[in-house]
Amino acid sequence: GSTESGGVSVGGRIVEKGATWKLLDCPQLGYTTADKPHPRGEIIIKSPLIFSGYYKDPENTNKTFVDGDWYRTGDIGALDTVTGKMKIIDRVKHIVKLSHGEFVSPENLENEFKSSPLIDQCYVHADLLLPFVTAVLVPSSDFLRAVGHANNKDDKKHDAHVDDLNSTANVAKMLQELRRIGRSKKMQSYEIPQVLMKKKIVLEVSE
């Protein structure tokens, strides 16, 4: 739920009496109701609890509703047609314009890159000053152990120092992995990080 709509669903199911929802195609992010195996799109809802509009702000009120009284939540959902449950997978408004005018969805890219066995966490940064995205990665435990072994760390406890992780070879390996995922997901070149932002930290993995 939200301030504008109140509580509508719990656990991916509608719980508010008289409320209903459906998906709206969002082609700019690659989500459509024709997607298989799960239809995807922006979740729009209709409910007796939904507000009537923003006070003295007709412009934003008109942007918030579609087809009359369907409220645009801004959430991207994927519908399980077997169970009837809806899962939120992205946000419509989380779109950033790059310097050459193309738009990207950092959150969507993060989810794709985190599918890699080498990556545990991923933050994708995009702004108007760059023609491509950059990223901060938290390597997976397996990758940290591999770096620890390669640098002759103790067998039971592998401390992968930032200098080890940020070596030319390891950075190149991570960028290569991002490119591999990008190709497999048919991403545009500007959606694949060209630079990894570095931070002075020590990452540790214990058995």
Tab-separated table of C-alpha atoms in Angstrom:
chain	number	residue	atom	x	y	z
A	1	GLY	CA	0.000	0.000	0.000
A	2	SER	CA	0.871	3.704	-0.050
A	3	THR	CA	-0.403	6.978	1.367
A	4	GLU	CA	-2.430	7.554	-1.803
A	5	SER	CA	-3.950	4.066	-2.019
A	6	GLY	CA	-3.978	2.692	1.528
A	7	GLY	CA	-3.388	-0.999	2.190
A	8	VAL	CA	-4.470	-3.037	-0.820
A	9	SER	CA	-2.509	-6.290	-0.794
A	10	VAL	CA	-0.661	-8.645	1.534
A	11	GLY	CA	1.643	-11.442	0.408
A	12	GLY	CA	1.056	-10.692	-3.257
A	13	ARG	CA	-2.737	-10.971	-3.031
A	14	ILE	CA	-5.540	-8.372	-2.968
A	15	VAL	CA	-7.018	-8.081	0.537
A	16	GLU	CA	-8.980	-4.813	0.342
A	17	LYS	CA	-12.680	-5.356	-0.339
A	18	GLY	CA	-13.707	-3.806	-3.624
A	19	ALA	CA	-10.110	-3.377	-4.815
A	20	THR	CA	-8.731	-4.740	-8.050
A	21	TRP	CA	-5.495	-4.459	-9.986
A	22	LYS	CA	-4.058	-5.051	-13.414
A	23	LEU	CA	-0.810	-4.540	-15.306
A	24	LEU	CA	-0.001	-1.713	-17.670
A	25	ASP	CA	2.595	-2.235	-20.413
A	26	CYS	CA	5.882	-0.438	-19.708
A	27	PRO	CA	7.804	-0.806	-22.998
A	28	GLN	CA	10.492	1.749	-22.057
A	29	LEU	CA	11.710	-0.745	-19.444
A	30	GLY	CA	11.029	-3.843	-21.509
A	31	TYR	CA	8.020	-5.048	-19.478
A	32	THR	CA	4.762	-6.074	-21.183
A	33	THR	CA	1.652	-8.037	-20.320
A	34	ALA	CA	2.592	-10.431	-23.136
A	35	ASP	CA	5.808	-11.511	-21.344
A	36	LYS	CA	6.233	-15.238	-20.704
A	37	PRO	CA	5.986	-17.109	-18.395
A	38	HIS	CA	4.816	-14.191	-16.226
A	39	PRO	CA	3.031	-11.100	-17.576
A	40	ARG	CA	4.875	-7.973	-16.409
A	41	GLY	CA	4.125	-4.270	-16.272
A	42	GLU	CA	3.283	-1.349	-14.009
A	43	ILE	CA	0.747	-2.268	-11.331
A	44	ILE	CA	-2.326	-0.055	-11.506
A	45	ILE	CA	-5.125	-0.370	-8.970
A	46	LYS	CA	-8.708	0.684	-8.383
A	47	SER	CA	-10.055	0.823	-4.841
A	48	PRO	CA	-12.589	2.702	-2.686
A	49	LEU	CA	-9.674	3.803	-0.487
A	50	ILE	CA	-7.699	5.564	-3.220
A	51	PHE	CA	-7.411	9.325	-2.865
A	52	SER	CA	-9.147	11.594	-5.349
A	53	GLY	CA	-6.075	13.669	-6.247
A	54	TYR	CA	-3.335	15.987	-5.006
A	55	TYR	CA	-4.506	19.222	-3.391
A	56	LYS	CA	-4.410	22.084	-5.915
A	57	ASP	CA	-2.092	20.068	-8.162
A	58	PRO	CA	-4.080	18.903	-11.202
A	59	GLU	CA	-0.928	18.273	-13.258
A	60	ASN	CA	0.449	15.584	-10.933
A	61	THR	CA	-3.054	14.240	-10.334
A	62	ASN	CA	-3.489	13.655	-14.075
A	63	LYS	CA	-0.097	11.913	-14.252
A	64	THR	CA	-1.025	9.642	-11.351
A	65	PHE	CA	-4.233	8.241	-12.862
A	66	VAL	CA	-4.769	6.423	-16.144
A	67	ASP	CA	-8.011	5.493	-17.912
A	68	GLY	CA	-9.956	7.677	-15.506
A	69	ASP	CA	-9.715	6.138	-12.039
A	70	TRP	CA	-6.868	3.616	-12.236
A	71	TYR	CA	-4.080	4.655	-9.850
A	72	ARG	CA	-0.514	4.207	-11.107
A	73	THR	CA	1.562	2.739	-8.262
A	74	GLY	CA	4.925	3.167	-9.981
A	75	ASP	CA	5.739	-0.464	-9.109
A	76	ILE	CA	6.601	-3.017	-11.784
A	77	GLY	CA	4.960	-6.351	-11.063
A	78	ALA	CA	5.237	-9.890	-12.393
A	79	LEU	CA	2.023	-11.927	-12.195
A	80	ASP	CA	2.112	-15.643	-11.449
A	81	THR	CA	-0.831	-16.803	-13.530
A	82	VAL	CA	-0.970	-20.134	-11.668
A	83	THR	CA	-1.177	-18.833	-8.071
A	84	GLY	CA	-2.553	-15.375	-8.886
A	85	LYS	CA	0.172	-13.751	-6.799
A	86	MET	CA	1.858	-10.509	-7.822
A	87	LYS	CA	5.564	-9.896	-7.163
A	88	ILE	CA	7.141	-6.428	-7.308
A	89	ILE	CA	10.345	-6.564	-9.347
A	90	ASP	CA	11.190	-2.956	-10.281
A	91	ARG	CA	10.146	0.707	-10.107
A	92	VAL	CA	8.945	2.771	-13.057
A	93	LYS	CA	10.371	6.029	-11.746
A	94	HIS	CA	13.830	4.591	-11.188
A	95	ILE	CA	14.958	5.602	-14.674
A	96	VAL	CA	18.028	7.775	-15.282
A	97	LYS	CA	18.989	9.706	-18.404
A	98	LEU	CA	22.611	9.411	-19.592
A	99	SER	CA	24.671	12.124	-21.291
A	100	HIS	CA	23.732	10.971	-24.815
A	101	GLY	CA	20.010	10.982	-24.036
A	102	GLU	CA	19.439	7.253	-23.529
A	103	PHE	CA	17.559	6.074	-20.433
A	104	VAL	CA	18.573	3.210	-18.130
A	105	SER	CA	17.042	1.471	-15.122
A	106	PRO	CA	19.848	0.932	-12.551
A	107	GLU	CA	17.721	-1.351	-10.373
A	108	ASN	CA	16.904	-3.629	-13.288
A	109	LEU	CA	20.579	-3.846	-14.247
A	110	GLU	CA	21.562	-4.603	-10.650
A	111	ASN	CA	19.189	-7.558	-10.549
A	112	GLU	CA	20.663	-8.961	-13.756
A	113	PHE	CA	24.294	-8.588	-12.636
A	114	LYS	CA	23.615	-10.163	-9.234
A	115	SER	CA	22.794	-13.395	-11.049
A	116	SER	CA	26.555	-13.909	-11.479
A	117	PRO	CA	28.252	-16.471	-9.190
A	118	LEU	CA	31.097	-13.945	-8.785
A	119	ILE	CA	28.875	-11.142	-7.453
A	120	ASP	CA	27.072	-10.996	-4.110
A	121	GLN	CA	25.811	-7.392	-4.202
A	122	CYS	CA	25.747	-4.764	-6.920
A	123	TYR	CA	25.080	-1.027	-7.040
A	124	VAL	CA	24.741	0.530	-10.498
A	125	HIS	CA	25.249	4.297	-10.765
A	126	ALA	CA	23.990	6.381	-13.666
A	127	ASP	CA	23.907	10.144	-14.170
A	128	LEU	CA	23.629	12.838	-16.824
A	129	LEU	CA	27.399	13.416	-16.956
A	130	LEU	CA	28.392	9.992	-18.293
A	131	PRO	CA	27.475	8.080	-21.475
A	132	PHE	CA	27.493	4.730	-19.632
A	133	VAL	CA	26.791	3.306	-16.166
A	134	THR	CA	29.381	2.554	-13.495
A	135	ALA	CA	29.133	0.057	-10.655
A	136	VAL	CA	30.189	-0.898	-7.142
A	137	LEU	CA	30.396	-4.660	-6.628
A	138	VAL	CA	30.609	-6.836	-3.541
A	139	PRO	CA	32.339	-10.045	-4.685
A	140	SER	CA	30.874	-13.419	-3.782
A	141	SER	CA	32.400	-15.643	-1.114
A	142	ASP	CA	33.745	-17.976	-3.780
A	143	PHE	CA	35.507	-15.113	-5.557
A	144	LEU	CA	36.990	-13.843	-2.272
A	145	ARG	CA	38.286	-17.307	-1.447
A	146	ALA	CA	39.842	-17.588	-4.895
A	147	VAL	CA	41.596	-14.239	-4.438
A	148	GLY	CA	42.745	-15.320	-0.960
A	149	HIS	CA	44.200	-18.574	-2.270
A	150	ALA	CA	45.912	-16.783	-5.143
A	151	ASN	CA	47.639	-14.479	-2.679
A	152	ASN	CA	48.733	-17.284	-0.330
A	153	LYS	CA	46.358	-16.432	2.509
A	154	ASP	CA	45.759	-18.738	5.472
A	155	ASP	CA	43.870	-21.904	4.505
A	156	LYS	CA	41.066	-21.492	7.092
A	157	LYS	CA	40.505	-17.764	6.893
A	158	HIS	CA	40.910	-15.849	3.662
A	159	ASP	CA	41.258	-12.077	3.957
A	160	ALA	CA	40.943	-10.455	0.549
A	161	HIS	CA	42.383	-6.973	0.899
A	162	VAL	CA	41.107	-4.207	-1.352
A	163	ASP	CA	44.523	-3.972	-3.045
A	164	ASP	CA	44.153	-7.618	-4.065
A	165	LEU	CA	40.576	-7.192	-5.274
A	166	ASN	CA	41.373	-4.006	-7.164
A	167	SER	CA	44.343	-5.472	-8.980
A	168	THR	CA	44.289	-5.035	-12.739
A	169	ALA	CA	43.666	-8.739	-13.257
A	170	ASN	CA	40.727	-8.989	-10.844
A	171	VAL	CA	39.071	-5.801	-12.056
A	172	ALA	CA	39.422	-7.073	-15.630
A	173	LYS	CA	37.856	-10.383	-14.588
A	174	MET	CA	34.860	-8.604	-13.037
A	175	LEU	CA	34.378	-6.339	-16.068
A	176	GLN	CA	34.576	-9.388	-18.318
A	177	GLU	CA	31.871	-11.051	-16.214
A	178	LEU	CA	29.641	-7.980	-16.510
A	179	ARG	CA	30.112	-7.999	-20.280
A	180	ARG	CA	29.249	-11.710	-20.398
A	181	ILE	CA	25.979	-11.083	-18.573
A	182	GLY	CA	25.287	-8.042	-20.731
A	183	ARG	CA	25.662	-10.074	-23.925
A	184	SER	CA	23.509	-12.916	-22.598
A	185	LYS	CA	20.753	-10.451	-21.655
A	186	LYS	CA	21.153	-8.484	-24.914
A	187	MET	CA	21.925	-5.241	-23.077
A	188	GLN	CA	22.961	-2.063	-24.827
A	189	SER	CA	26.667	-1.176	-24.482
A	190	TYR	CA	25.862	1.819	-22.260
A	191	GLU	CA	23.993	-0.491	-19.824
A	192	ILE	CA	27.172	-2.451	-19.114
A	193	PRO	CA	29.538	-0.814	-16.572
A	194	GLN	CA	32.786	0.347	-18.132
A	195	VAL	CA	34.260	1.400	-14.788
A	196	LEU	CA	34.139	-0.121	-11.307
A	197	MET	CA	34.180	2.440	-8.492
A	198	LYS	CA	36.706	1.524	-5.797
A	199	LYS	CA	36.460	1.868	-2.030
A	200	LYS	CA	39.174	1.319	0.584
A	201	ILE	CA	37.767	-1.620	2.534
A	202	VAL	CA	38.853	-5.075	3.667
A	203	LEU	CA	36.537	-7.926	2.745
A	204	GLU	CA	36.760	-11.071	4.844
A	205	VAL	CA	35.373	-14.557	4.461
A	206	SER	CA	35.484	-17.080	7.298
A	207	GLU	CA	34.843	-20.791	6.979
